PDB file of C-alpha atoms in Angstrom:
ATOM      1  CA  MET A   8     -34.055  15.131  12.987  1.00 47.00           C
ATOM      2  CA  GLN A   9     -31.253  16.184  10.593  1.00 51.00           C
ATOM      3  CA  VAL A  10     -30.788  19.539   8.325  1.00 49.00           C
ATOM      4  CA  PRO A  11     -32.261  18.642   4.855  1.00 53.00           C
ATOM      5  CA  ALA A  12     -29.560  17.494   2.623  1.00 50.00           C
ATOM      6  CA  GLY A  13     -27.809  20.346   0.682  1.00 49.00           C
ATOM      7  CA  MET A  14     -29.096  23.131   2.784  1.00 55.00           C
ATOM      8  CA  SER A  15     -27.378  25.551   4.809  1.00 59.00           C
ATOM      9  CA  VAL A  16     -27.930  27.344   8.250  1.00 66.00           C
ATOM     10  CA  ALA A  17     -31.200  29.043   8.614  1.00 66.00           C
ATOM     11  CA  ALA A  18     -29.530  32.567   8.342  1.00 77.00           C
ATOM     12  CA  VAL A  19     -32.687  34.309   7.050  1.00 91.00           C
ATOM     13  CA  THR A  20     -35.470  33.256   9.571  1.00 96.00           C
ATOM     14  CA  PHE A  21     -39.054  34.669   9.991  1.00 97.00           C
ATOM     15  CA  TYR A  22     -41.591  33.885  12.501  1.00 98.00           C
ATOM     16  CA  LEU A  23     -44.988  34.337  11.892  1.00 98.00           C
ATOM     17  CA  HIS A  24     -47.395  34.963  14.742  1.00 97.00           C
ATOM     18  CA  GLY A  25     -50.779  33.446  15.239  1.00 94.00           C
ATOM     19  CA  PHE A  26     -54.327  34.961  15.309  1.00 94.00           C
ATOM     20  CA  VAL A  27     -54.805  37.485  18.139  1.00 93.00           C
ATOM     21  CA  SER A  28     -51.063  37.138  18.991  1.00 95.00           C
ATOM     22  CA  SER A  29     -48.247  39.512  18.106  1.00 95.00           C
ATOM     23  CA  PRO A  30     -44.360  39.743  17.745  1.00 95.00           C
ATOM     24  CA  SER A  31     -44.234  40.106  21.687  1.00 94.00           C
ATOM     25  CA  SER A  32     -45.642  36.701  22.298  1.00 95.00           C
ATOM     26  CA  THR A  33     -43.733  34.061  24.697  1.00 95.00           C
ATOM     27  CA  LYS A  34     -42.755  31.828  21.690  1.00 97.00           C
ATOM     28  CA  VAL A  35     -41.177  34.462  19.772  1.00 97.00           C
ATOM     29  CA  LYS A  36     -39.219  35.809  22.666  1.00 97.00           C
ATOM     30  CA  TYR A  37     -38.021  32.383  23.470  1.00 98.00           C
ATOM     31  CA  PHE A  38     -36.892  31.232  19.861  1.00 97.00           C
ATOM     32  CA  ALA A  39     -35.409  34.911  19.249  1.00 97.00           C
ATOM     33  CA  ASP A  40     -33.361  34.520  22.436  1.00 97.00           C
ATOM     34  CA  ARG A  41     -32.193  30.928  21.004  1.00 96.00           C
ATOM     35  CA  LEU A  42     -31.388  31.999  17.723  1.00 96.00           C
ATOM     36  CA  ARG A  43     -29.454  35.252  18.571  1.00 95.00           C
ATOM     37  CA  GLU A  44     -27.175  32.992  20.575  1.00 94.00           C
ATOM     38  CA  HIS A  45     -26.058  31.405  17.346  1.00 93.00           C
ATOM     39  CA  GLY A  46     -25.936  34.582  15.406  1.00 92.00           C
ATOM     40  CA  ILE A  47     -29.093  34.429  13.829  1.00 93.00           C
ATOM     41  CA  ALA A  48     -31.861  37.171  13.842  1.00 93.00           C
ATOM     42  CA  LEU A  49     -35.436  36.253  13.922  1.00 96.00           C
ATOM     43  CA  HIS A  50     -37.670  38.776  11.790  1.00 96.00           C
ATOM     44  CA  CYS A  51     -41.378  38.968  13.015  1.00 97.00           C
ATOM     45  CA  PRO A  52     -43.792  40.967  11.013  1.00 97.00           C
ATOM     46  CA  ASP A  53     -46.772  42.382  12.896  1.00 97.00           C
ATOM     47  CA  PHE A  54     -49.733  41.331  11.216  1.00 97.00           C
ATOM     48  CA  ASN A  55     -51.890  43.426  13.458  1.00 96.00           C
ATOM     49  CA  ALA A  56     -50.551  46.549  11.679  1.00 96.00           C
ATOM     50  CA  PRO A  57     -51.879  49.031  10.468  1.00 96.00           C
ATOM     51  CA  SER A  58     -55.190  47.828  12.169  1.00 96.00           C
ATOM     52  CA  PHE A  59     -56.289  44.315  13.454  1.00 97.00           C
ATOM     53  CA  ARG A  60     -59.702  45.420  12.448  1.00 97.00           C
ATOM     54  CA  THR A  61     -58.752  45.303   8.706  1.00 98.00           C
ATOM     55  CA  MET A  62     -56.595  42.247   8.820  1.00 97.00           C
ATOM     56  CA  THR A  63     -56.972  39.697   5.909  1.00 97.00           C
ATOM     57  CA  VAL A  64     -55.048  36.588   4.996  1.00 97.00           C
ATOM     58  CA  THR A  65     -54.261  38.498   1.650  1.00 97.00           C
ATOM     59  CA  ARG A  66     -52.820  41.392   3.754  1.00 98.00           C
ATOM     60  CA  MET A  67     -50.715  39.084   5.715  1.00 98.00           C
ATOM     61  CA  LEU A  68     -49.316  37.420   2.665  1.00 97.00           C
ATOM     62  CA  GLY A  69     -48.446  40.809   1.134  1.00 97.00           C
ATOM     63  CA  GLN A  70     -46.616  41.987   4.545  1.00 97.00           C
ATOM     64  CA  LEU A  71     -44.633  38.695   4.414  1.00 97.00           C
ATOM     65  CA  GLU A  72     -43.683  38.909   0.799  1.00 96.00           C
ATOM     66  CA  ALA A  73     -42.509  42.661   1.534  1.00 96.00           C
ATOM     67  CA  GLU A  74     -40.402  41.459   4.479  1.00 95.00           C
ATOM     68  CA  MET A  75     -38.723  38.795   2.605  1.00 95.00           C
ATOM     69  CA  ALA A  76     -37.764  41.030  -0.470  1.00 93.00           C
ATOM     70  CA  ARG A  77     -36.314  43.479   2.091  1.00 93.00           C
ATOM     71  CA  SER A  78     -34.314  40.486   3.611  1.00 89.00           C
ATOM     72  CA  GLY A  79     -32.506  39.828   0.126  1.00 87.00           C
ATOM     73  CA  ASP A  80     -32.093  36.833  -2.025  1.00 86.00           C
ATOM     74  CA  ALA A  81     -31.174  34.180   0.413  1.00 89.00           C
ATOM     75  CA  PRO A  82     -34.070  31.497   0.689  1.00 93.00           C
ATOM     76  CA  ALA A  83     -35.857  31.925   4.051  1.00 95.00           C
ATOM     77  CA  THR A  84     -36.815  29.534   6.710  1.00 97.00           C
ATOM     78  CA  LEU A  85     -40.357  30.121   8.018  1.00 98.00           C
ATOM     79  CA  ILE A  86     -41.396  29.551  11.546  1.00 98.00           C
ATOM     80  CA  GLY A  87     -45.266  29.876  11.818  1.00 98.00           C
ATOM     81  CA  SER A  88     -47.714  29.273  14.756  1.00 97.00           C
ATOM     82  CA  SER A  89     -51.357  28.564  14.512  1.00 96.00           C
ATOM     83  CA  LEU A  90     -52.800  31.013  11.677  1.00 96.00           C
ATOM     84  CA  GLY A  91     -48.946  32.009  11.341  1.00 97.00           C
ATOM     85  CA  GLY A  92     -48.326  28.372  10.397  1.00 97.00           C
ATOM     86  CA  ALA A  93     -51.105  28.208   7.610  1.00 97.00           C
ATOM     87  CA  LEU A  94     -49.756  31.187   6.353  1.00 97.00           C
ATOM     88  CA  ALA A  95     -46.294  29.767   6.180  1.00 98.00           C
ATOM     89  CA  ILE A  96     -47.538  26.877   4.090  1.00 98.00           C
ATOM     90  CA  LEU A  97     -49.392  29.511   1.748  1.00 97.00           C
ATOM     91  CA  ALA A  98     -46.312  31.566   1.451  1.00 97.00           C
ATOM     92  CA  ALA A  99     -44.057  28.201   0.610  1.00 97.00           C
ATOM     93  CA  ALA A 100     -46.411  27.313  -2.001  1.00 97.00           C
ATOM     94  CA  ARG A 101     -46.630  30.579  -3.415  1.00 95.00           C
ATOM     95  CA  LEU A 102     -42.980  31.569  -3.292  1.00 94.00           C
ATOM     96  CA  GLN A 103     -41.480  28.292  -3.723  1.00 92.00           C
ATOM     97  CA  ALA A 104     -37.869  29.417  -4.536  1.00 91.00           C
ATOM     98  CA  ARG A 105     -37.716  31.909  -1.539  1.00 94.00           C
ATOM     99  CA  VAL A 106     -38.495  29.460   0.970  1.00 96.00           C
ATOM    100  CA  ALA A 107     -36.011  26.874   2.114  1.00 95.00           C
ATOM    101  CA  ARG A 108     -38.023  25.120   4.840  1.00 97.00           C
ATOM    102  CA  LEU A 109     -40.864  25.464   7.304  1.00 98.00           C
ATOM    103  CA  VAL A 110     -41.211  24.709  11.149  1.00 98.00           C
ATOM    104  CA  LEU A 111     -44.902  24.700  11.893  1.00 98.00           C
ATOM    105  CA  MET A 112     -46.546  24.779  15.439  1.00 98.00           C
ATOM    106  CA  ALA A 113     -50.219  23.780  15.720  1.00 97.00           C
ATOM    107  CA  PRO A 114     -50.707  24.934  12.084  1.00 97.00           C
ATOM    108  CA  ALA A 115     -54.237  25.994  11.432  1.00 95.00           C
ATOM    109  CA  VAL A 116     -54.585  24.156   8.268  1.00 94.00           C
ATOM    110  CA  MET A 117     -58.567  24.408   8.475  1.00 90.00           C
ATOM    111  CA  PHE A 118     -58.635  27.895   9.838  1.00 83.00           C
ATOM    112  CA  ALA A 119     -62.014  29.427   9.214  1.00 72.00           C
ATOM    113  CA  LYS A 120     -63.296  26.689   7.128  1.00 73.00           C
ATOM    114  CA  PRO A 121     -67.121  25.927   6.991  1.00 69.00           C
ATOM    115  CA  GLY A 122     -67.898  23.704  10.042  1.00 65.00           C
ATOM    116  CA  HIS A 123     -65.068  24.761  12.128  1.00 71.00           C
ATOM    117  CA  HIS A 124     -65.939  24.066  15.727  1.00 68.00           C
ATOM    118  CA  LEU A 125     -64.843  27.483  16.685  1.00 72.00           C
ATOM    119  CA  LEU A 126     -66.654  29.186  14.066  1.00 83.00           C
ATOM    120  CA  PRO A 127     -70.195  27.612  14.269  1.00 86.00           C
ATOM    121  CA  VAL A 128     -72.581  28.939  11.469  1.00 87.00           C
ATOM    122  CA  GLU A 129     -74.696  31.123  13.738  1.00 91.00           C
ATOM    123  CA  ARG A 130     -71.714  33.094  14.896  1.00 91.00           C
ATOM    124  CA  VAL A 131     -70.319  33.640  11.056  1.00 92.00           C
ATOM    125  CA  GLU A 132     -74.096  34.636  10.298  1.00 94.00           C
ATOM    126  CA  GLU A 133     -73.762  37.271  13.050  1.00 96.00           C
ATOM    127  CA  TRP A 134     -70.387  38.232  11.703  1.00 95.00           C
ATOM    128  CA  ARG A 135     -71.884  38.848   8.135  1.00 96.00           C
ATOM    129  CA  ARG A 136     -74.896  40.723   9.452  1.00 98.00           C
ATOM    130  CA  ARG A 137     -73.217  43.043  11.863  1.00 97.00           C
ATOM    131  CA  GLY A 138     -70.127  43.591   9.568  1.00 98.00           C
ATOM    132  CA  SER A 139     -67.455  42.880  12.394  1.00 97.00           C
ATOM    133  CA  LEU A 140     -67.156  41.087  15.689  1.00 96.00           C
ATOM    134  CA  PRO A 141     -65.220  41.374  18.786  1.00 96.00           C
ATOM    135  CA  PHE A 142     -62.393  38.666  19.336  1.00 94.00           C
ATOM    136  CA  PHE A 143     -60.350  38.728  22.472  1.00 93.00           C
ATOM    137  CA  HIS A 144     -56.776  39.751  21.680  1.00 93.00           C
ATOM    138  CA  TYR A 145     -54.387  38.249  23.878  1.00 90.00           C
ATOM    139  CA  ALA A 146     -51.444  40.422  22.936  1.00 87.00           C
ATOM    140  CA  ALA A 147     -53.506  43.489  23.602  1.00 88.00           C
ATOM    141  CA  ASN A 148     -55.296  42.006  26.677  1.00 91.00           C
ATOM    142  CA  GLU A 149     -58.656  43.361  25.357  1.00 95.00           C
ATOM    143  CA  GLU A 150     -61.373  42.776  22.851  1.00 96.00           C
ATOM    144  CA  ARG A 151     -60.789  44.118  19.359  1.00 96.00           C
ATOM    145  CA  GLU A 152     -63.111  44.200  16.293  1.00 97.00           C
ATOM    146  CA  LEU A 153     -62.320  42.283  13.254  1.00 97.00           C
ATOM    147  CA  ASP A 154     -64.039  42.820   9.936  1.00 98.00           C
ATOM    148  CA  TYR A 155     -66.338  40.106   8.397  1.00 97.00           C
ATOM    149  CA  ALA A 156     -63.894  40.692   5.034  1.00 97.00           C
ATOM    150  CA  PHE A 157     -61.433  38.502   7.046  1.00 96.00           C
ATOM    151  CA  TYR A 158     -63.531  35.586   7.026  1.00 94.00           C
ATOM    152  CA  GLU A 159     -64.715  36.173   3.405  1.00 94.00           C
ATOM    153  CA  ASP A 160     -60.822  36.399   2.224  1.00 95.00           C
ATOM    154  CA  SER A 161     -59.788  33.509   4.282  1.00 94.00           C
ATOM    155  CA  LEU A 162     -62.082  31.366   2.075  1.00 92.00           C
ATOM    156  CA  ARG A 163     -60.016  32.041  -0.945  1.00 93.00           C
ATOM    157  CA  TYR A 164     -57.211  30.056   0.410  1.00 94.00           C
ATOM    158  CA  GLU A 165     -56.752  26.254   1.098  1.00 94.00           C
ATOM    159  CA  PRO A 166     -53.605  25.314   3.241  1.00 95.00           C
ATOM    160  CA  PHE A 167     -54.615  21.990   3.664  1.00 95.00           C
ATOM    161  CA  GLU A 168     -54.728  21.608  -0.119  1.00 94.00           C
ATOM    162  CA  ALA A 169     -51.257  23.350  -0.840  1.00 95.00           C
ATOM    163  CA  ALA A 170     -48.692  22.138  -2.845  1.00 94.00           C
ATOM    164  CA  LEU A 171     -45.905  22.248  -0.258  1.00 95.00           C
ATOM    165  CA  ALA A 172     -42.535  20.965  -1.458  1.00 95.00           C
ATOM    166  CA  GLN A 173     -40.097  22.150   1.237  1.00 96.00           C
ATOM    167  CA  PRO A 174     -38.743  20.218   4.020  1.00 97.00           C
ATOM    168  CA  THR A 175     -41.279  20.919   6.811  1.00 98.00           C
ATOM    169  CA  LEU A 176     -41.163  20.189  10.615  1.00 98.00           C
ATOM    170  CA  ILE A 177     -44.492  20.209  12.600  1.00 98.00           C
ATOM    171  CA  PHE A 178     -45.080  20.220  16.201  1.00 98.00           C
ATOM    172  CA  GLN A 179     -48.553  19.557  17.289  1.00 98.00           C
ATOM    173  CA  GLY A 180     -50.343  19.194  20.821  1.00 98.00           C
ATOM    174  CA  LEU A 181     -52.475  16.131  21.403  1.00 98.00           C
ATOM    175  CA  ARG A 182     -54.652  18.408  23.757  1.00 98.00           C
ATOM    176  CA  ASP A 183     -54.970  21.173  21.613  1.00 96.00           C
ATOM    177  CA  ALA A 184     -58.457  22.700  21.713  1.00 93.00           C
ATOM    178  CA  SER A 185     -58.115  24.668  18.790  1.00 92.00           C
ATOM    179  CA  VAL A 186     -56.372  22.731  16.182  1.00 94.00           C
ATOM    180  CA  ASP A 187     -57.289  19.233  16.024  1.00 94.00           C
ATOM    181  CA  TYR A 188     -54.307  17.001  16.092  1.00 96.00           C
ATOM    182  CA  ARG A 189     -55.967  14.472  13.687  1.00 95.00           C
ATOM    183  CA  THR A 190     -56.343  16.957  10.952  1.00 94.00           C
ATOM    184  CA  VAL A 191     -52.669  17.688  10.969  1.00 97.00           C
ATOM    185  CA  GLU A 192     -51.892  14.027  11.026  1.00 97.00           C
ATOM    186  CA  ARG A 193     -53.764  13.600   7.801  1.00 96.00           C
ATOM    187  CA  PHE A 194     -51.715  16.648   6.545  1.00 96.00           C
ATOM    188  CA  ALA A 195     -48.579  15.411   7.343  1.00 97.00           C
ATOM    189  CA  GLN A 196     -49.097  11.838   6.405  1.00 95.00           C
ATOM    190  CA  SER A 197     -49.922  12.737   2.698  1.00 89.00           C
ATOM    191  CA  ARG A 198     -46.520  14.514   2.297  1.00 96.00           C
ATOM    192  CA  PRO A 199     -43.180  12.776   2.439  1.00 96.00           C
ATOM    193  CA  ASN A 200     -41.342  16.060   3.128  1.00 97.00           C
ATOM    194  CA  VAL A 201     -43.151  16.696   6.266  1.00 97.00           C
ATOM    195  CA  MET A 202     -42.106  15.343   9.785  1.00 97.00           C
ATOM    196  CA  LEU A 203     -44.644  15.379  12.427  1.00 98.00           C
ATOM    197  CA  SER A 204     -43.921  15.325  16.114  1.00 98.00           C
ATOM    198  CA  LEU A 205     -47.154  14.934  18.364  1.00 98.00           C
ATOM    199  CA  LEU A 206     -46.451  16.317  21.918  1.00 98.00           C
ATOM    200  CA  ASP A 207     -48.405  15.851  25.282  1.00 98.00           C
ATOM    201  CA  ASP A 208     -49.409  19.631  25.236  1.00 98.00           C
ATOM    202  CA  ASP A 209     -51.903  22.063  24.273  1.00 97.00           C
ATOM    203  CA  HIS A 210     -52.280  24.963  21.650  1.00 96.00           C
ATOM    204  CA  GLN A 211     -49.786  27.285  23.039  1.00 96.00           C
ATOM    205  CA  LEU A 212     -47.150  24.392  23.353  1.00 98.00           C
ATOM    206  CA  ILE A 213     -45.359  26.490  26.034  1.00 97.00           C
ATOM    207  CA  ALA A 214     -44.569  23.493  28.128  1.00 98.00           C
ATOM    208  CA  SER A 215     -42.728  22.006  24.930  1.00 98.00           C
ATOM    209  CA  LEU A 216     -40.550  24.809  24.070  1.00 98.00           C
ATOM    210  CA  PRO A 217     -37.425  23.257  25.239  1.00 98.00           C
ATOM    211  CA  ARG A 218     -38.245  19.969  23.548  1.00 98.00           C
ATOM    212  CA  MET A 219     -39.149  21.959  20.329  1.00 98.00           C
ATOM    213  CA  TRP A 220     -35.886  24.051  20.234  1.00 97.00           C
ATOM    214  CA  ASN A 221     -34.035  20.705  20.838  1.00 97.00           C
ATOM    215  CA  ASP A 222     -35.597  19.064  17.897  1.00 96.00           C
ATOM    216  CA  MET A 223     -35.413  22.323  15.790  1.00 96.00           C
ATOM    217  CA  GLN A 224     -31.700  22.902  15.986  1.00 95.00           C
ATOM    218  CA  PRO A 225     -30.427  19.999  13.594  1.00 94.00           C
ATOM    219  CA  PHE A 226     -33.223  20.796  11.170  1.00 95.00           C
ATOM    220  CA  LEU A 227     -32.076  24.327  11.031  1.00 94.00           C
ATOM    221  CA  GLY A 228     -28.567  23.292  10.706  1.00 92.00           C
ATOM    222  CA  ILE A 229     -27.460  24.503  14.000  1.00 90.00           C
ATOM    223  CA  ILE A 230     -24.746  22.489  15.651  1.00 78.00           C
ATOM    224  CA  GLU A 231     -24.064  22.867  19.378  1.00 66.00           C
TER     225      GLU A 231
END
């Protein structure tokens, strides 16, 4: 996998963490360490701030836009995991000139859509009725409430249908119980600018970190 023609090294790089995750995740630390060895800082906005309970996709996009504006004018590389992958797709479509390329890991391209196996109709109805629901937050190691507004807001966005023009590299686990690899395959097959790597791994892709880094380096313009 080679660096896209005419593109430079991924000097401005953002990592977009997933749902109920944080900037202190295993993958963030792994890629931050590897990129640091090549003089590249990995910026990772905390989408849990100021409150996980009031998080929405719209707020996350706004946070990312603000962080990108502070980073200067150079087009950024977005690395996104799960919901962060869906966010990267939405940001790339919305801010085309500001995004150079994407690396997506198990992108949740159908996140919170009606009929999703992780959000059955009865659970969505309970969420609406109660106004919030508890979700186990892996970074905090505890359950935290999330307002129903998150679900309502997510329905405004269609990452699967987004007009994604930038060179994109996707890693997807074949044993992923959260993101169906067949959905990601369909997403990639309809876009000639997308390269998909299917891995014998689960949603976290922890066992595949060395393999992903090896494949990412030429795509990011990093020469060993």
